[in-house]
mmCIF file of C-alpha atoms in Angstrom:
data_model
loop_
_atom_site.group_PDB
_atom_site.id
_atom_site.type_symbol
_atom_site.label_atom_id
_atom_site.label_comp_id
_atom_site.label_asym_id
_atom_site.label_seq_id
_atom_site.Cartn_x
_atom_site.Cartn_y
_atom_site.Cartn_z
ATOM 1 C CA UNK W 1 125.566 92.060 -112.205
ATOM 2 C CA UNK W 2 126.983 95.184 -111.698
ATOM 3 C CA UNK W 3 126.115 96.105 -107.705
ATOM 4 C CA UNK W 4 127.186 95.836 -104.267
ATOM 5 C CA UNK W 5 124.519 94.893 -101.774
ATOM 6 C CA UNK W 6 124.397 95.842 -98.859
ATOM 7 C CA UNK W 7 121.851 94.175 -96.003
ATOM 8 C CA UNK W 8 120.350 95.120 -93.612
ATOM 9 C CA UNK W 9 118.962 98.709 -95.002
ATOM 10 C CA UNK W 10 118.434 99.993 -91.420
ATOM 11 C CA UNK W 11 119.488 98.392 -88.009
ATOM 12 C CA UNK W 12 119.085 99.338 -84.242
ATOM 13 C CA UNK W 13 121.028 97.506 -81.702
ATOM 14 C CA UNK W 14 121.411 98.406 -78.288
ATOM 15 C CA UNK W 15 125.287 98.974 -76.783
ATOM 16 C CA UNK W 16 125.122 94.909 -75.551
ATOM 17 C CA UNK W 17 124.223 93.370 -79.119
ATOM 18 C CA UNK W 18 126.182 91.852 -81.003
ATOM 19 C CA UNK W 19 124.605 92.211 -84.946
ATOM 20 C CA UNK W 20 126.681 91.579 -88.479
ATOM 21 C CA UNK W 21 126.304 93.941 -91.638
ATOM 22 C CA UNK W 22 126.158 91.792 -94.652
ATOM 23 C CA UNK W 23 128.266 93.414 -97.866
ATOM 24 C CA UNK W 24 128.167 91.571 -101.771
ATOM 25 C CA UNK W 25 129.434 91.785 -105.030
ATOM 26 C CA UNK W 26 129.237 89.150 -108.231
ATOM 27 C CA UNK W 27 131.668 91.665 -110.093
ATOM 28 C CA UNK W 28 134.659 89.384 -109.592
ATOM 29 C CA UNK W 29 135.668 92.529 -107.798
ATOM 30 C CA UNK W 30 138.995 90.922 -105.382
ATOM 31 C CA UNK W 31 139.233 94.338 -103.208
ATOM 32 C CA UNK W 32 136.195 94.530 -100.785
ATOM 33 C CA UNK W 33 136.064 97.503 -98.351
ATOM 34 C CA UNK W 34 133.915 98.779 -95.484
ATOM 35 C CA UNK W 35 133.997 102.864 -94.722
ATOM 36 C CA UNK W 36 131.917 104.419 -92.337
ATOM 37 C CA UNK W 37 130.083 107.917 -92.847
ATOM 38 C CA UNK W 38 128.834 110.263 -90.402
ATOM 39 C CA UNK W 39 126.195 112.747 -91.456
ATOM 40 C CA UNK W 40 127.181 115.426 -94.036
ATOM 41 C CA UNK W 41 130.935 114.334 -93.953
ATOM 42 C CA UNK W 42 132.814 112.265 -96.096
ATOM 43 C CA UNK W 43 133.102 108.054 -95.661
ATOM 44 C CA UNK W 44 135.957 107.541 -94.085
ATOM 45 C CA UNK W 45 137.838 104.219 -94.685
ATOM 46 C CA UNK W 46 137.284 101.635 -91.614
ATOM 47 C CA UNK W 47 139.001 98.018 -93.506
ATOM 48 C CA UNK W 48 140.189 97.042 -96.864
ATOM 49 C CA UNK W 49 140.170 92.903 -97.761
ATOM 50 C CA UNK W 50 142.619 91.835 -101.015
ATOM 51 C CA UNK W 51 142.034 88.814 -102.189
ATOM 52 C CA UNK W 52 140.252 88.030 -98.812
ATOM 53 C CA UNK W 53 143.121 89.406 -96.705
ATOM 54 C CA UNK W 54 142.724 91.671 -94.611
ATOM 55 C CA UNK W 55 144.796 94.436 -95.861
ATOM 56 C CA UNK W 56 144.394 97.396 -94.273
ATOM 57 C CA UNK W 57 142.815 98.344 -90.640
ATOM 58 C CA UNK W 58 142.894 102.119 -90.154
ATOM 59 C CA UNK W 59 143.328 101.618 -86.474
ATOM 60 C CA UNK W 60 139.266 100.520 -86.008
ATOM 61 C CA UNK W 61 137.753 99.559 -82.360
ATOM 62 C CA UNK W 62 137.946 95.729 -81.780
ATOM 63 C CA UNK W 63 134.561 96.223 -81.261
ATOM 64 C CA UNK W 64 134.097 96.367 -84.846
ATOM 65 C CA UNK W 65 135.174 92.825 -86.289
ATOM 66 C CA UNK W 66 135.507 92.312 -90.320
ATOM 67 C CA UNK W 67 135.066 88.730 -92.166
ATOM 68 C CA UNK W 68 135.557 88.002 -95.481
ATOM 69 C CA UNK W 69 134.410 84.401 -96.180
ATOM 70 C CA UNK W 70 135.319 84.333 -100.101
ATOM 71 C CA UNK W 71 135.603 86.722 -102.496
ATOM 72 C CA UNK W 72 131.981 87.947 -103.091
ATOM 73 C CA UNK W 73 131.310 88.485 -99.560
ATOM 74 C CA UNK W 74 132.278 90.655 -96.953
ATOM 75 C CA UNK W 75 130.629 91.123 -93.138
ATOM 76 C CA UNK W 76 130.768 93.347 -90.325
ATOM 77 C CA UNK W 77 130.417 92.159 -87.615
ATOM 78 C CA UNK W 78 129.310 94.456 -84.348
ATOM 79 C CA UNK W 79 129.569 94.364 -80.192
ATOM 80 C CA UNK W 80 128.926 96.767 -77.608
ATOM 81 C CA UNK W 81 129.057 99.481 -80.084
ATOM 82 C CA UNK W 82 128.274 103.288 -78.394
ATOM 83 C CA UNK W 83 125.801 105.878 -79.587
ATOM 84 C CA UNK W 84 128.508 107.520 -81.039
ATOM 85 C CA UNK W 85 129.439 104.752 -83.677
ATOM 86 C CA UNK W 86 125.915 105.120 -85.564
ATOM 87 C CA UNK W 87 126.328 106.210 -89.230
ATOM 88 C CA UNK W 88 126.202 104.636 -92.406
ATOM 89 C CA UNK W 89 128.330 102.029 -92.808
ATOM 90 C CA UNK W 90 129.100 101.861 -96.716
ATOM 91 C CA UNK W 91 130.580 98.829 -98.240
ATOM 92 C CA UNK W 92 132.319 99.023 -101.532
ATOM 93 C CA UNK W 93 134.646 96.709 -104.421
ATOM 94 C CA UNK W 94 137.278 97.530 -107.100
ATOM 95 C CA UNK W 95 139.527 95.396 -108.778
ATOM 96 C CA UNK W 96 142.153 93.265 -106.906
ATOM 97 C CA UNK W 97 145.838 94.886 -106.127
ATOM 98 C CA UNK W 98 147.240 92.477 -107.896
ATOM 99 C CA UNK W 99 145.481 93.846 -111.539
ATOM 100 C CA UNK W 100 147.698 96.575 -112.815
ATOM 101 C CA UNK W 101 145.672 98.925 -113.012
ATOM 102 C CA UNK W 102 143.318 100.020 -110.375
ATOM 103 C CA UNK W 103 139.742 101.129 -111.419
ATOM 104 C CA UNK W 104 136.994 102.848 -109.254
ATOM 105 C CA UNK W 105 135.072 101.802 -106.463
ATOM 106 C CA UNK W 106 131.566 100.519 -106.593
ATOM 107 C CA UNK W 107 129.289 101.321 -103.668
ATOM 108 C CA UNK W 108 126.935 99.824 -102.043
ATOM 109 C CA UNK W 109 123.621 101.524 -101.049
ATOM 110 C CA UNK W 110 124.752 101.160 -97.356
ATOM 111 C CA UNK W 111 123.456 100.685 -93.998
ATOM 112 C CA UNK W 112 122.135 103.132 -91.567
ATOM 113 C CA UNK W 113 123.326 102.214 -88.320
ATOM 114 C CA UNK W 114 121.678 103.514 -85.128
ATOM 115 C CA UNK W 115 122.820 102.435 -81.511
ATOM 116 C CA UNK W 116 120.724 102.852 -78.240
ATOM 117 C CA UNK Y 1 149.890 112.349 -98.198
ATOM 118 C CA UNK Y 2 147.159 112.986 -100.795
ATOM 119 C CA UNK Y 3 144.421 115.469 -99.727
ATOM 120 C CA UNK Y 4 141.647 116.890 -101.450
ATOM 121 C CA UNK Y 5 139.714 119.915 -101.534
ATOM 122 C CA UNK Y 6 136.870 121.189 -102.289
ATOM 123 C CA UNK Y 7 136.343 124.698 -101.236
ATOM 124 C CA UNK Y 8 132.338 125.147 -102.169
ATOM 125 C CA UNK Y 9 130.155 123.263 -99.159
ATOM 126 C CA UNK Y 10 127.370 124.413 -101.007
ATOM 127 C CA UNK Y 11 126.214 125.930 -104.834
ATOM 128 C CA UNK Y 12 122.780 126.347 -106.005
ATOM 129 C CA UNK Y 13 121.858 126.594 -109.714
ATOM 130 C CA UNK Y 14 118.627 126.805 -112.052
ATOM 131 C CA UNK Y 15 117.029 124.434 -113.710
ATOM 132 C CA UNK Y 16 118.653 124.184 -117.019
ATOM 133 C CA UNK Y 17 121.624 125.924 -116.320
ATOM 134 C CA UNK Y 18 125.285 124.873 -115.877
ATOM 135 C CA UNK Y 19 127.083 124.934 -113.037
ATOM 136 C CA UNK Y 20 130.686 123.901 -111.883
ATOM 137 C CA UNK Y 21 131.823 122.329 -109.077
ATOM 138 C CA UNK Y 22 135.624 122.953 -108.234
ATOM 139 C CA UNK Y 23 138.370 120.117 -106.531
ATOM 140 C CA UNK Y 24 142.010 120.737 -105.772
ATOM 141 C CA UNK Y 25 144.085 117.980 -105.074
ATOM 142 C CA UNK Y 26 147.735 117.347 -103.818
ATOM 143 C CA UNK Y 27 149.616 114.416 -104.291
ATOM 144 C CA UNK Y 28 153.497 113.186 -105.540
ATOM 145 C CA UNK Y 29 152.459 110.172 -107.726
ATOM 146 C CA UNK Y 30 152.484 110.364 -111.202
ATOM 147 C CA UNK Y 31 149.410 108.416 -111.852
ATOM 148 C CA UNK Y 32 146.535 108.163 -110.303
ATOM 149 C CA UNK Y 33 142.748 108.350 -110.809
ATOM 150 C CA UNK Y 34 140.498 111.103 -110.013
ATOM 151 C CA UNK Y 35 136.593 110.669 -109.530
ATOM 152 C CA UNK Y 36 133.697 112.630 -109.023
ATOM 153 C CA UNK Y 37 130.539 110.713 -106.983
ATOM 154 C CA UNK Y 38 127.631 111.836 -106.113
ATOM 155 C CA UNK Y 39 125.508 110.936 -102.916
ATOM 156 C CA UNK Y 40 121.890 111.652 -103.069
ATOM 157 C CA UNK Y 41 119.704 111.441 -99.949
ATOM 158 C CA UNK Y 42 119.146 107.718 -100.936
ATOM 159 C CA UNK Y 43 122.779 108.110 -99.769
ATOM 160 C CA UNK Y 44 124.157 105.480 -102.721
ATOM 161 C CA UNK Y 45 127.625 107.245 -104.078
ATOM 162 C CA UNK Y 46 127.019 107.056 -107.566
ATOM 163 C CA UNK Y 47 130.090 106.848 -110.254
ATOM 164 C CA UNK Y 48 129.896 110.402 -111.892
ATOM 165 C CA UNK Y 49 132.813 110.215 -113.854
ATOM 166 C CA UNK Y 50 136.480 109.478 -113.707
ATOM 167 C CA UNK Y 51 139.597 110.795 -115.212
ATOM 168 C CA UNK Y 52 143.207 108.846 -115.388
ATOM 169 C CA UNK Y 53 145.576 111.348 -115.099
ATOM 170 C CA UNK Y 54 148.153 110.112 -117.696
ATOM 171 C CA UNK Y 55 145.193 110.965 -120.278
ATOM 172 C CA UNK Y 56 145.058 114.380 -121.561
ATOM 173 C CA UNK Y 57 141.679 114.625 -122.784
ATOM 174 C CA UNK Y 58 138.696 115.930 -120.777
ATOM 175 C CA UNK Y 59 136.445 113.255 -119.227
ATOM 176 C CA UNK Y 60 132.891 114.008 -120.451
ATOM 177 C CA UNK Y 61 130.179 111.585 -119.602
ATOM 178 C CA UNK Y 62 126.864 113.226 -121.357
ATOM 179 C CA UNK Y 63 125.638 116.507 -119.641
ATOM 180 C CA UNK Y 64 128.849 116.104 -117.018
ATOM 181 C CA UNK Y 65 132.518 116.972 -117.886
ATOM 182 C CA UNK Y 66 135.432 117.317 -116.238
ATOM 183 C CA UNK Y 67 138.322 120.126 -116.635
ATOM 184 C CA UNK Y 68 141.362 117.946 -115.816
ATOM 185 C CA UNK Y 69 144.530 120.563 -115.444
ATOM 186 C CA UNK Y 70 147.204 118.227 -113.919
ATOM 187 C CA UNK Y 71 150.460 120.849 -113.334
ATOM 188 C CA UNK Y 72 148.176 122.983 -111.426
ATOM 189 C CA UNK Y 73 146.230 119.660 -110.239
ATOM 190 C CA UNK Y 74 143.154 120.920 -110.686
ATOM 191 C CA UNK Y 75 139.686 118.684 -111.562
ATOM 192 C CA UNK Y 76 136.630 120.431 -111.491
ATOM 193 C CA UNK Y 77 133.167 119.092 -112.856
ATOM 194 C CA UNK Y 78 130.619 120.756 -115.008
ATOM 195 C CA UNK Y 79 126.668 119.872 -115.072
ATOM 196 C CA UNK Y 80 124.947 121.258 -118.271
ATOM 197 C CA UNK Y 81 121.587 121.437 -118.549
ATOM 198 C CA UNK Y 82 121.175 120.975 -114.842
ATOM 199 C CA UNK Y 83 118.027 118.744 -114.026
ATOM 200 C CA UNK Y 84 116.210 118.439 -110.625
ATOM 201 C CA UNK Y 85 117.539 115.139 -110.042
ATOM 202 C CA UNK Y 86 121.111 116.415 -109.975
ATOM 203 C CA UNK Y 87 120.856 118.068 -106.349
ATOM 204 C CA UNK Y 88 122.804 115.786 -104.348
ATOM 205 C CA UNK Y 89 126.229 116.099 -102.715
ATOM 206 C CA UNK Y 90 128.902 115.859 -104.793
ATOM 207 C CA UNK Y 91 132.473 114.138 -103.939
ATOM 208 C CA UNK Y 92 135.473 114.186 -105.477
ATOM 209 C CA UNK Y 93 137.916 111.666 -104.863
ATOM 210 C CA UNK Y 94 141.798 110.242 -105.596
ATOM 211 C CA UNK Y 95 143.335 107.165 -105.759
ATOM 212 C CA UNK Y 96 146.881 106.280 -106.860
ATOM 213 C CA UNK Y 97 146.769 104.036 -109.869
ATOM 214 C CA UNK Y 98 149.099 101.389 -109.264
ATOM 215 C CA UNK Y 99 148.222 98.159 -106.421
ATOM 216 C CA UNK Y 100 148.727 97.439 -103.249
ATOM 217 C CA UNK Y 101 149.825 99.420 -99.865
ATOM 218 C CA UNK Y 102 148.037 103.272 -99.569
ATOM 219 C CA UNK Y 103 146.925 102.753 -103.834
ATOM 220 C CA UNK Y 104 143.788 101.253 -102.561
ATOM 221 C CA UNK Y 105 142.573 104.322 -100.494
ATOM 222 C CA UNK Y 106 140.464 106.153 -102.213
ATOM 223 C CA UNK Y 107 140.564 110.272 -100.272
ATOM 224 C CA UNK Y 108 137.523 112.137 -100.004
ATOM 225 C CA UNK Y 109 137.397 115.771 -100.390
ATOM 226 C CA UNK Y 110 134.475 117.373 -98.100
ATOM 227 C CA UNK Y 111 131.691 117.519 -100.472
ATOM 228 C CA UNK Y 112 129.944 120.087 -102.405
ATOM 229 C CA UNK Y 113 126.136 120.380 -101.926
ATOM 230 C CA UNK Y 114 124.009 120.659 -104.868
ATOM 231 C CA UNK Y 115 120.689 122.853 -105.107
ATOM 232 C CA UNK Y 116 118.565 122.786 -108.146
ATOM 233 C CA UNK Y 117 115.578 125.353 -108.244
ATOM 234 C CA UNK Y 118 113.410 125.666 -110.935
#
């Protein structure tokens, strides 16, 4: 299996919902990341999990909460987003920090994220 | 910091025909990875191809290559042969090589978009 999946495809959630974005991998990938990408720009990173630690938070909203509940799954989970946080939200894994040499990332297929 | 560049937001080419993309890059690490993805309007990044930067050689993955000149870091990619299903918007993108702290960022320049025409 050599894929990140990303559910759901599509969401729509009003500013009051509170929704999750489900993100996995069966690469025995041990770095799990969520970046999110407005249109016709670049992802940018949002967290990065090692070894399900949370390793890096580049300064997201609280309203954006990250899980990671073992090491082939990674969530998002959303509340009281605004308008302006819909995008894709792309997850993606590499090898663990702890390998010595890094490889590439492989993407997921993303969700598009619209709020009301 | 590491940034990276890419100074074409768009480039059309014909069917058949080859066509380079071009990335600049800045960084003061030694080793590090550089990648080309490309995003179609399915909007998956796809794995292009990758180059290590303590290898000399030329990544070429079938009709795509890369021209890897590290002293004047410079990594652009080639498409021979250019096929319809190749219009998409092109990335490239840096990581450092070794783990932990800022290594597992992986910098985005601002994308190339790709035309085919026939």
């Amino acid at each position: 299996d050599t894929e990140v999946t990303q559910t759901p495809k599509h969401l729509v959630m009003g500013m009051t919902n509170k929704k999750s974005l489900k993100c996995e991998q069966h690469m025995g990938h041990r770095a799990m990341y969520w970046y999110k990408q407005k249109a016709k720009k670049p992802p940018e990173l949002m967290f990065v999990y090692s070894y399900e630690k949370l390793s890096i938070n580049e300064s997201v909203p609280s309203r954006f909460s990250p899980e990671c509940p073992n090491s082939s799954l990674l969530n998002l989970h959303l509340h009281a987003l605004q308008p302006e946080d819909s995008a894709l939200y792309l997850c993606a894994s590499s090898q663990g920090f702890r390998d010595r040499r890094l490889g590439g990332y492989t993407f997921g297929s993303g969700t598009r994220l619209t709020v009301v | 910091a590491q940034t990276v560049t890419q100074s074409q937001p768009e480039m059309s080419v014909q069917e058949a025909e080859t066509v380079t993309l071009s990335c600049t890059y800045d960084t003061s690490e030694s080793d590090y990875y550089l990648f080309w993805y490309k995003q179609p309007p399915s909007r998956q990044m796809i794995l292009v191809i990758r180059q290590e930067a303590y290898k000399q050689q030329n990544a070429t993955e079938n009709r795509f290559s890369v021209n890897f000149q590290k002293a004047a870091k410079s990594f652009s990619l080639k498409i021979s042969d250019s096929q319809l299903g190749d219009a998409a918007m092109y990335f490239c993108a840096y990581r450092g090589a070794l783990g932990g702290g800022t290594a597992s960022k992986l910098t985005f320049g601002t994308g190339t978009r790709l035309q085919v025409t026939l």
